[in-house]
Amino acid sequence: MNFNEKFNQAPNATGLVGHFIAGQLTYQTERTQNIYNPATGEITKQVALADTQTVEHAIAVAQAAFPAWRDTPVIKRARVMFKFKELLEQHSADICQLIGQEHGKILHDAAGELQRGIENVEYACGAPELLKGEYSKNVGPDIDSWSDFQPLGVVAGITPFNFPAMVPLWMFPMALVCGNTFILKPSEKDPSTSLFLAELLKKAGLPDGVFNVVNGDKEAVDTLLHDRLIQAVSFVGSTPIAEYIYATATAHGKRCQALGGAKNHAIILPDADVDNVVSSLLGAAFGSSGERCMALSVAVAVGDEIADLVIEKLQAEIKKLKYGHYADTSNDFGPVISAAHKAKVEGYIQSAEEQGAKIVVDGRGAAPSGYEQGFFVGPTLIDQVTPDMQSYQEEIFGPVLQIVRVSTMQDAMQLINEHEYGNGTCIYTRDGEAARYFSHHIQVGMVGINVPLPVPVAYHSFGGWKRSLFGDLYAYGPDGVRFYTRRKTITQRWPAANVREAKQFSMPTLN
Ligand code: NAD
């Protein structure tokens, strides 16, 4: 039985989420995994887990689509993105519903995620300008030289559960306008958004086979990492998997950028505006249930006076926070992604308590009325956290804010610089000199000054330092253009007909 006979059935009405290959939704049912509504704990759908044969088929399809797409004029490729942006805006409510149903984040948060993703599409619309290349006339006698930025071929993106729209949109719009074809392997926990994006791309006029989605787990990922036709891999997810992806992809000769986990600290200096610090920390720590790689999960208070004041105000504000179902937009945040993740986050709170920290607000055992089976963790505030604690060293990825008390700004910076992660950080102060010193010396890739979530806009690039990023180029923005193209430099000479070229055995120079 060939692939088409096996998988190209009618759209599945029984809740099986399949793949999108060669411009069609396809289904494969050998191995599946449950998809949950995290707010209710109910199983809502199943996702097909692609086997090697399915992934190889998608790669072959993308390879076959590459030559024509590569040779499509860049302005036409950009026009598809213009149309895609319009469609994303028209269908934003549908996309936010899908995100809410499978991820659990509140609709207002999903809308923010989508908007940040759309900004990457807008940047990609500038491809004709971004890909213009470089030109130098008369680099030698009758010699001109220029650099082109050419697409790589078939490239792959492997993405995490926490931004089912935004993180894929960090990758494929730029990869596609640069002339590559693409295979997306989204998170198996919330895979439907990617299929919807694929259908919108098709509606926008993207030729079949240029963009493909394979759902799956390690088997699908490993096939992508080993297949010789895959030229580059963009990964976003946890650090152990990022490290594995980077090592395996590069060992197989691929270009790779692998963005990993985080532990983002905010320093609160004694002169900070306390009320603004408190409201900003609430959103940055508990928004999206803390399931953001840029979530602020540690506040380092410089001096006991500011620590006590911030904790007192946080405690009062946390009582007012509301969490629950994604469709109730009066909620501040939703559940975490799974029952296993809820248990893991609660385990970190437990370990902090056992290691001597003080649980100021305890979110364990949260069960909002009507959603008792949902995967909720309430907002949690922990004081007296020290660097030797497991909850300080590891990424919790839940609605948990830990307070570390130090005596000086140097002590606070040392903590951050010695942490294995270096994704984001923020300093709260009114002192410009302190902020400038901090931003210059801190060993972190994305720095906020009174800005709690300093996620770079689409025309800059996103990436952390240390074990938050494996590879050299950041995601999206100008680094995205470089990642999805390779430079070719052409040097050309058209001497006049009467010019005779002398033999030259030494290295050519202009002397
Ligand atoms: P994850 O690492 O579990 O999964 C990410 C992707 O890798 C998924 O597509 C998954 O199917 C695949 N995968 C998982 N295990 C694998 C294995 N053993 N072999 C091959 N592939 C595998 O991450 P997650 O739980 O989906 O996402 C949360 C993590 O992502 C957090 O650590 C968060 O900090 C991180 N994250 C980082 C950024 C960033 O920009 N640095 C952004 C978002 C999320």
XYZ file of C-alpha atoms and ligand atoms in Angstrom:
555
model
C 0.000 0.000 0.000
C 1.531 3.350 -0.951
C 1.393 6.430 1.202
C -1.559 7.973 -0.551
C -3.701 4.857 -0.211
C -2.710 4.532 3.394
C -3.156 8.066 4.696
C -5.213 10.226 2.361
C -8.601 9.526 3.833
C -11.423 12.010 4.220
C -10.955 14.650 6.979
C -11.308 12.901 10.246
C -14.537 13.491 12.125
C -13.638 11.427 15.168
C -11.146 13.840 16.651
C -7.927 12.380 15.273
C -5.390 15.117 14.595
C -3.242 14.068 11.656
C -0.562 15.649 9.493
C -0.484 18.163 6.661
C 1.575 16.890 3.768
C 1.565 17.969 0.106
C -1.255 20.424 0.769
C -3.599 17.870 2.340
C -4.620 16.769 5.797
C -3.598 13.157 6.168
C -4.253 10.653 8.928
C -2.251 7.812 10.291
C -3.460 5.744 13.199
C -0.737 3.261 14.147
C 0.321 5.167 17.252
C -1.671 7.950 18.879
C -1.539 10.069 22.007
C -4.318 11.756 23.980
C -4.927 15.482 23.796
C -6.523 17.037 26.888
C -8.475 20.122 27.723
C -6.197 21.113 30.623
C -8.966 23.145 32.292
C -11.284 20.147 32.651
C -8.810 17.285 32.544
C -10.904 15.623 29.807
C -9.462 13.819 26.809
C -10.747 15.746 23.791
C -8.861 14.315 20.809
C -6.061 12.018 19.776
C -2.990 13.026 17.841
C -1.384 10.707 15.301
C 2.284 10.081 16.022
C 4.117 9.959 12.704
C 6.368 7.003 12.029
C 9.593 7.220 10.068
C 7.851 6.389 6.797
C 5.420 9.297 7.169
C 8.172 11.774 8.008
C 10.319 10.568 5.121
C 7.352 10.988 2.805
C 6.919 14.596 4.017
C 10.622 15.265 3.485
C 10.460 13.856 -0.063
C 7.440 16.055 -0.803
C 9.238 19.149 0.535
C 12.359 18.302 -1.464
C 10.336 17.960 -4.653
C 8.678 21.348 -4.030
C 11.986 23.107 -3.394
C 13.329 23.946 -6.905
C 10.178 25.739 -8.091
C 9.729 27.581 -4.791
C 13.405 28.609 -4.669
C 13.070 30.054 -8.187
C 9.811 31.883 -7.459
C 10.629 35.630 -7.429
C 11.025 36.848 -3.882
C 8.272 39.461 -4.264
C 5.832 36.651 -5.081
C 6.959 34.678 -2.055
C 6.440 37.815 0.045
C 2.943 38.283 -1.405
C 1.946 34.895 0.030
C 3.035 36.188 3.434
C 1.027 39.400 3.022
C -2.069 37.317 2.312
C -1.221 34.921 5.156
C -1.029 37.864 7.585
C -4.491 39.002 6.495
C -5.869 35.492 6.980
C -4.273 35.174 10.421
C -6.006 38.395 11.447
C -9.354 37.304 9.988
C -9.159 33.950 11.770
C -7.583 35.141 15.009
C -10.632 34.146 17.094
C -10.511 30.561 15.705
C -6.793 30.292 16.359
C -7.146 31.576 19.936
C -9.924 29.018 20.546
C -7.655 26.199 19.375
C -4.850 27.447 21.601
C -7.205 27.728 24.571
C -8.734 24.284 24.043
C -5.424 22.418 23.958
C -3.009 24.640 25.876
C -5.426 26.224 28.359
C -4.164 29.796 28.205
C -6.837 32.501 28.536
C -8.099 33.982 25.259
C -6.535 37.418 25.947
C -3.150 35.762 26.438
C -3.607 33.645 23.281
C -4.403 36.852 21.364
C -1.155 38.391 22.619
C 0.781 35.296 21.566
C -0.784 35.372 18.116
C -0.086 39.074 17.672
C 3.602 38.555 18.496
C 3.601 35.750 15.925
C 1.939 37.924 13.276
C 4.683 40.509 13.767
C 7.134 37.886 12.514
C 5.003 37.455 9.405
C 5.085 41.234 8.898
C 8.877 41.201 9.138
C 9.043 38.325 6.652
C 6.984 40.414 4.198
C 10.115 42.562 3.850
C 12.022 39.681 2.248
C 12.757 41.536 -1.016
C 14.642 44.141 1.001
C 16.162 41.634 3.467
C 17.536 39.404 0.694
C 18.986 42.124 -1.526
C 22.515 41.006 -0.819
C 25.724 43.011 -0.907
C 27.491 44.517 -3.897
C 30.930 46.055 -4.420
C 31.950 47.526 -7.746
C 35.546 47.661 -8.922
C 37.107 45.520 -6.218
C 39.938 45.065 -8.755
C 40.602 45.952 -12.388
C 37.273 45.370 -14.199
C 36.214 43.208 -11.267
C 32.933 43.451 -9.362
C 31.894 41.307 -6.449
C 28.579 40.546 -4.765
C 27.061 38.267 -2.193
C 23.746 36.487 -2.627
C 21.748 34.915 0.171
C 20.388 31.646 -1.153
C 17.928 29.246 0.498
C 19.194 26.033 2.054
C 16.582 23.519 0.856
C 14.301 21.562 3.182
C 14.478 22.881 6.742
C 12.704 21.671 9.878
C 11.202 23.317 12.959
C 10.523 21.451 16.206
C 8.439 23.428 18.683
C 7.260 23.337 22.335
C 3.765 23.252 23.796
C 3.791 26.659 25.439
C 3.421 28.841 22.327
C 1.604 26.711 19.741
C 1.207 29.677 17.353
C 3.991 32.124 18.144
C 7.027 29.835 18.177
C 6.209 28.145 14.820
C 5.650 31.691 13.482
C 9.150 32.628 14.676
C 10.426 30.066 12.188
C 8.511 29.202 9.046
C 7.477 32.628 7.666
C 11.116 33.659 7.366
C 12.284 30.232 6.196
C 9.630 30.240 3.452
C 10.164 33.778 2.141
C 13.870 32.996 1.942
C 12.945 30.228 -0.531
C 13.189 27.118 1.642
C 10.582 24.423 2.036
C 9.593 23.470 5.572
C 8.618 20.577 7.825
C 7.094 21.583 11.169
C 6.958 19.101 14.051
C 4.809 20.832 16.670
C 4.316 19.740 20.255
C 2.160 16.629 20.479
C 0.371 18.231 23.453
C -1.342 20.991 21.429
C -0.899 20.155 17.739
C -4.083 21.518 16.123
C -2.991 25.153 15.770
C -0.179 24.181 13.397
C -2.553 22.314 11.094
C -4.826 25.342 11.004
C -1.860 27.586 10.123
C -0.983 25.152 7.317
C -4.482 25.448 5.880
C -4.292 29.242 6.000
C -0.956 29.179 4.172
C -2.540 27.063 1.458
C -5.422 29.562 1.214
C -2.851 32.339 0.968
C -1.530 30.722 -2.207
C 1.446 28.729 -0.962
C 2.116 25.872 -3.406
C 1.462 22.383 -2.061
C 4.466 20.681 -0.507
C 6.270 23.899 0.435
C 4.994 23.748 4.029
C 4.242 20.456 5.764
C 3.320 19.504 9.306
C 4.124 16.133 10.822
C 2.786 15.436 14.262
C 4.679 13.065 16.449
C 7.189 12.391 19.153
C 10.807 11.259 19.354
C 10.477 8.918 16.354
C 9.437 11.813 14.092
C 12.106 14.129 15.519
C 14.856 11.545 15.127
C 13.890 10.934 11.511
C 14.236 14.671 10.821
C 17.596 14.794 12.609
C 19.036 11.891 10.648
C 17.659 12.492 7.148
C 20.338 13.832 4.830
C 17.853 16.038 2.938
C 17.131 18.179 5.989
C 19.555 21.103 5.774
C 18.789 22.950 8.996
C 16.874 22.456 12.231
C 15.341 25.152 14.425
C 14.349 23.867 17.852
C 12.650 25.492 20.826
C 11.985 23.481 23.982
C 13.612 22.294 27.192
C 17.381 22.354 27.673
C 18.101 18.588 27.805
C 16.232 18.071 24.522
C 17.785 21.210 22.974
C 21.229 19.857 23.761
C 20.349 16.476 22.238
C 18.883 18.107 19.115
C 21.933 20.313 18.632
C 24.415 17.459 19.116
C 22.525 15.088 16.810
C 21.688 17.606 14.079
C 25.209 18.997 13.872
C 26.706 15.486 13.948
C 24.624 14.847 10.831
C 25.972 17.929 9.090
C 22.991 20.203 9.640
C 22.866 23.811 10.651
C 21.109 24.005 14.034
C 19.752 26.572 16.454
C 18.319 24.995 19.610
C 16.721 27.270 22.189
C 16.310 25.785 25.645
C 14.956 26.455 29.105
C 15.406 29.318 31.503
C 15.478 30.667 35.036
C 14.812 34.354 34.724
C 15.725 36.601 37.644
C 14.513 40.114 38.387
C 16.687 42.295 40.603
C 14.757 44.736 42.784
C 16.971 47.597 43.937
C 15.958 49.552 47.067
C 15.050 52.622 44.984
C 12.576 50.766 42.728
C 8.970 51.919 42.435
C 7.426 49.206 44.609
C 3.858 49.367 43.315
C 4.997 49.115 39.705
C 7.365 46.278 40.604
C 4.530 44.346 42.215
C 2.075 44.697 39.337
C 4.785 43.928 36.799
C 5.982 40.845 38.718
C 2.440 39.468 38.966
C 2.002 39.322 35.189
C 5.547 38.161 34.478
C 5.517 35.374 37.079
C 1.931 34.112 36.883
C 0.793 35.092 33.364
C 0.306 31.978 31.216
C 0.685 29.984 34.480
C 4.392 30.746 34.403
C 4.723 28.545 31.325
C 6.829 31.031 29.385
C 10.530 30.692 28.768
C 10.756 34.399 29.668
C 8.612 34.136 32.829
C 10.187 35.877 35.811
C 10.456 33.099 38.351
C 13.006 34.535 40.792
C 12.922 38.010 42.329
C 16.200 38.980 43.953
C 15.534 41.686 46.521
C 18.490 43.834 47.502
C 17.974 44.471 51.222
C 15.378 43.149 53.659
C 13.397 46.373 53.705
C 12.400 46.191 50.018
C 11.980 42.404 50.252
C 9.457 42.700 53.100
C 7.558 45.492 51.386
C 7.338 43.659 48.028
C 6.242 40.425 49.704
C 3.558 42.161 51.741
C 2.093 43.833 48.652
C 2.456 40.707 46.485
C 0.634 38.647 49.083
C -2.315 41.041 49.033
C -2.428 41.159 45.225
C -2.065 37.396 44.754
C -5.269 36.910 46.750
C -7.122 38.823 44.025
C -5.780 36.722 41.109
C -8.288 34.614 39.235
C -7.488 31.431 37.353
C -9.723 29.034 35.455
C -11.103 28.162 32.025
C -9.555 29.751 28.921
C -12.870 31.136 27.638
C -13.558 33.225 30.752
C -11.525 36.311 29.955
C -11.867 37.649 33.481
C -9.314 34.989 34.445
C -5.710 36.074 34.774
C -4.303 32.683 33.858
C -5.283 29.100 33.167
C -4.144 25.600 34.088
C -0.746 24.054 33.460
C -0.449 21.707 30.502
C -0.918 18.261 32.067
C -1.547 16.291 35.233
C 2.098 15.198 35.198
C 3.259 18.802 34.948
C 0.968 19.853 37.816
C 2.531 17.129 39.967
C 6.021 18.263 38.929
C 5.368 21.929 39.805
C 3.835 20.935 43.155
C 6.874 18.728 43.758
C 9.154 21.759 43.397
C 7.059 23.693 45.952
C 7.311 20.709 48.287
C 11.069 20.476 47.838
C 11.518 24.205 48.570
C 9.534 23.758 51.779
C 11.562 20.708 52.779
C 14.822 22.525 52.084
C 13.913 25.383 54.424
C 12.176 28.022 52.276
C 9.048 29.773 53.542
C 5.864 29.178 51.533
C 4.103 32.548 51.773
C 1.241 31.697 49.388
C 0.683 28.025 48.597
C -0.932 27.107 45.255
C -0.834 23.345 45.764
C -4.099 21.465 45.521
C -5.825 24.215 43.540
C -9.242 23.171 42.240
C -11.389 26.045 40.962
C -15.087 25.416 41.331
C -16.461 23.484 38.357
C -12.950 22.556 37.207
C -11.865 20.251 39.998
C -10.340 17.760 37.544
C -8.354 20.462 35.706
C -4.573 20.749 35.891
C -4.456 23.862 38.064
C -1.718 25.158 40.295
C -2.561 28.321 42.193
C -0.206 31.309 42.341
C 2.597 30.486 44.737
C 5.010 32.821 46.513
C 8.076 31.434 48.270
C 10.438 33.483 50.441
C 13.890 32.711 51.879
C 14.956 30.747 48.803
C 18.671 30.002 48.581
C 20.864 28.950 45.629
C 21.430 25.420 46.949
C 17.712 24.560 46.641
C 16.463 22.366 43.821
C 13.568 24.777 43.203
C 16.119 27.549 42.588
C 18.437 25.565 40.356
C 15.888 24.011 38.012
C 13.232 25.482 35.745
C 9.801 25.058 37.395
C 7.642 26.315 34.497
C 4.634 26.982 36.692
C 2.969 29.892 38.551
C 5.622 30.024 41.246
C 7.574 33.144 42.223
C 10.579 32.680 44.488
C 12.229 35.457 46.486
C 15.953 35.421 47.153
C 17.294 38.020 49.582
C 20.758 39.524 49.097
C 22.629 42.513 50.527
C 24.101 44.149 47.410
C 23.479 44.490 43.698
C 26.815 42.741 43.074
C 25.575 39.701 45.032
C 22.400 39.692 42.951
C 24.349 39.880 39.691
C 26.697 37.130 40.803
C 23.720 34.823 41.388
C 22.438 35.448 37.876
C 25.846 35.136 36.271
C 26.513 31.824 38.012
C 23.167 30.270 37.044
C 23.324 27.691 34.257
C 20.593 29.473 32.286
C 20.884 32.901 30.708
C 17.665 33.568 28.821
C 16.061 36.742 30.224
C 16.469 39.064 33.184
C 15.200 42.397 34.446
C 16.323 45.095 36.845
C 13.881 47.353 38.665
C 15.441 50.684 39.608
C 15.313 54.438 39.123
C 19.117 54.608 38.993
C 20.355 54.916 35.399
C 23.967 54.254 36.336
C 23.064 50.994 38.084
C 20.864 49.914 35.166
C 23.588 50.671 32.649
C 26.180 48.728 34.661
C 23.764 45.813 34.975
C 22.880 45.646 31.284
C 26.556 45.760 30.310
C 27.863 43.116 32.701
C 25.043 40.634 33.136
C 25.567 37.222 31.486
C 22.113 36.933 29.955
C 20.907 37.261 26.364
C 17.783 39.397 26.826
C 17.764 42.172 29.403
C 14.938 44.373 30.666
C 15.310 47.652 32.490
C 12.000 48.085 34.294
C 10.656 45.745 31.564
C 9.770 42.339 33.015
C 9.450 40.300 29.793
C 12.038 41.740 27.430
C 11.027 39.534 24.477
C 12.661 41.251 21.480
C 10.327 42.602 18.786
C 10.232 40.773 15.453
C 12.863 42.975 13.812
C 15.445 42.159 16.475
C 16.328 38.535 17.284
C 15.524 36.257 20.234
C 18.012 34.122 22.125
C 19.551 33.400 25.477
C 23.109 32.774 26.658
C 24.704 29.808 28.391
C 22.490 26.680 28.458
C 19.466 28.574 27.137
C 20.726 28.413 23.529
C 22.828 25.921 21.597
C 24.081 27.319 18.304
C 25.263 30.678 17.078
C 22.318 32.441 15.518
C 19.288 33.622 17.455
C 15.685 32.990 16.396
C 13.831 35.344 13.997
C 14.713 38.930 13.026
C 18.024 39.548 11.223
C 19.531 36.309 12.619
C 16.551 34.424 11.146
C 17.442 35.697 7.682
C 21.024 34.511 8.121
C 19.968 31.162 9.592
C 17.683 30.275 6.678
C 20.069 31.356 3.909
C 23.594 30.616 2.891
C 25.869 33.241 1.471
C 27.348 32.878 -1.970
C 29.941 35.432 -3.021
C 30.524 35.930 -6.722
C 33.521 37.747 -8.146
C 33.193 38.689 -11.799
C 35.549 40.131 -14.379
C 34.698 41.323 -17.876
C 37.976 42.655 -19.262
C 37.885 44.701 -22.462
C 38.616 42.611 -25.563
C 42.100 44.104 -26.025
C 43.259 43.453 -22.463
C 45.691 40.522 -22.146
C 45.806 38.919 -18.711
C 49.284 38.328 -17.269
C 50.084 35.003 -15.637
C 50.083 35.384 -11.905
C 51.346 32.766 -9.431
C 51.408 34.802 -6.269
C 48.231 35.465 -4.317
C 46.252 38.062 -6.301
C 46.461 41.534 -4.749
C 46.000 45.063 -5.903
C 49.680 45.996 -5.376
P 10.151 19.719 25.311
O 11.621 19.857 25.237
O 9.585 18.628 26.140
O 9.522 19.495 23.837
C 9.864 20.346 22.769
C 9.777 19.557 21.467
O 10.726 18.491 21.501
C 8.408 18.922 21.232
O 8.069 19.081 19.869
C 8.624 17.455 21.598
O 7.812 16.583 20.847
C 10.093 17.238 21.267
N 10.705 16.233 22.143
C 10.432 16.013 23.449
N 11.204 15.015 23.928
C 11.982 14.598 22.896
C 12.996 13.598 22.775
N 13.358 12.822 23.805
N 13.599 13.450 21.582
C 13.252 14.228 20.540
N 12.296 15.182 20.600
C 11.674 15.380 21.767
O 9.568 21.143 25.759
P 8.094 21.525 26.143
O 7.764 20.929 27.467
O 7.183 21.298 25.011
O 8.246 23.122 26.292
C 8.648 23.751 27.469
C 10.124 24.054 27.449
O 10.438 24.871 26.317
C 10.580 24.863 28.658
O 11.807 24.359 29.086
C 10.731 26.271 28.107
O 11.646 27.092 28.806
C 11.209 25.982 26.735
N 10.988 27.109 25.844
C 12.070 27.830 25.470
C 11.901 28.940 24.663
C 13.073 29.749 24.226
O 12.896 30.558 23.336
N 14.248 29.584 24.797
C 10.622 29.288 24.218
C 9.539 28.508 24.606
C 9.743 27.409 25.431
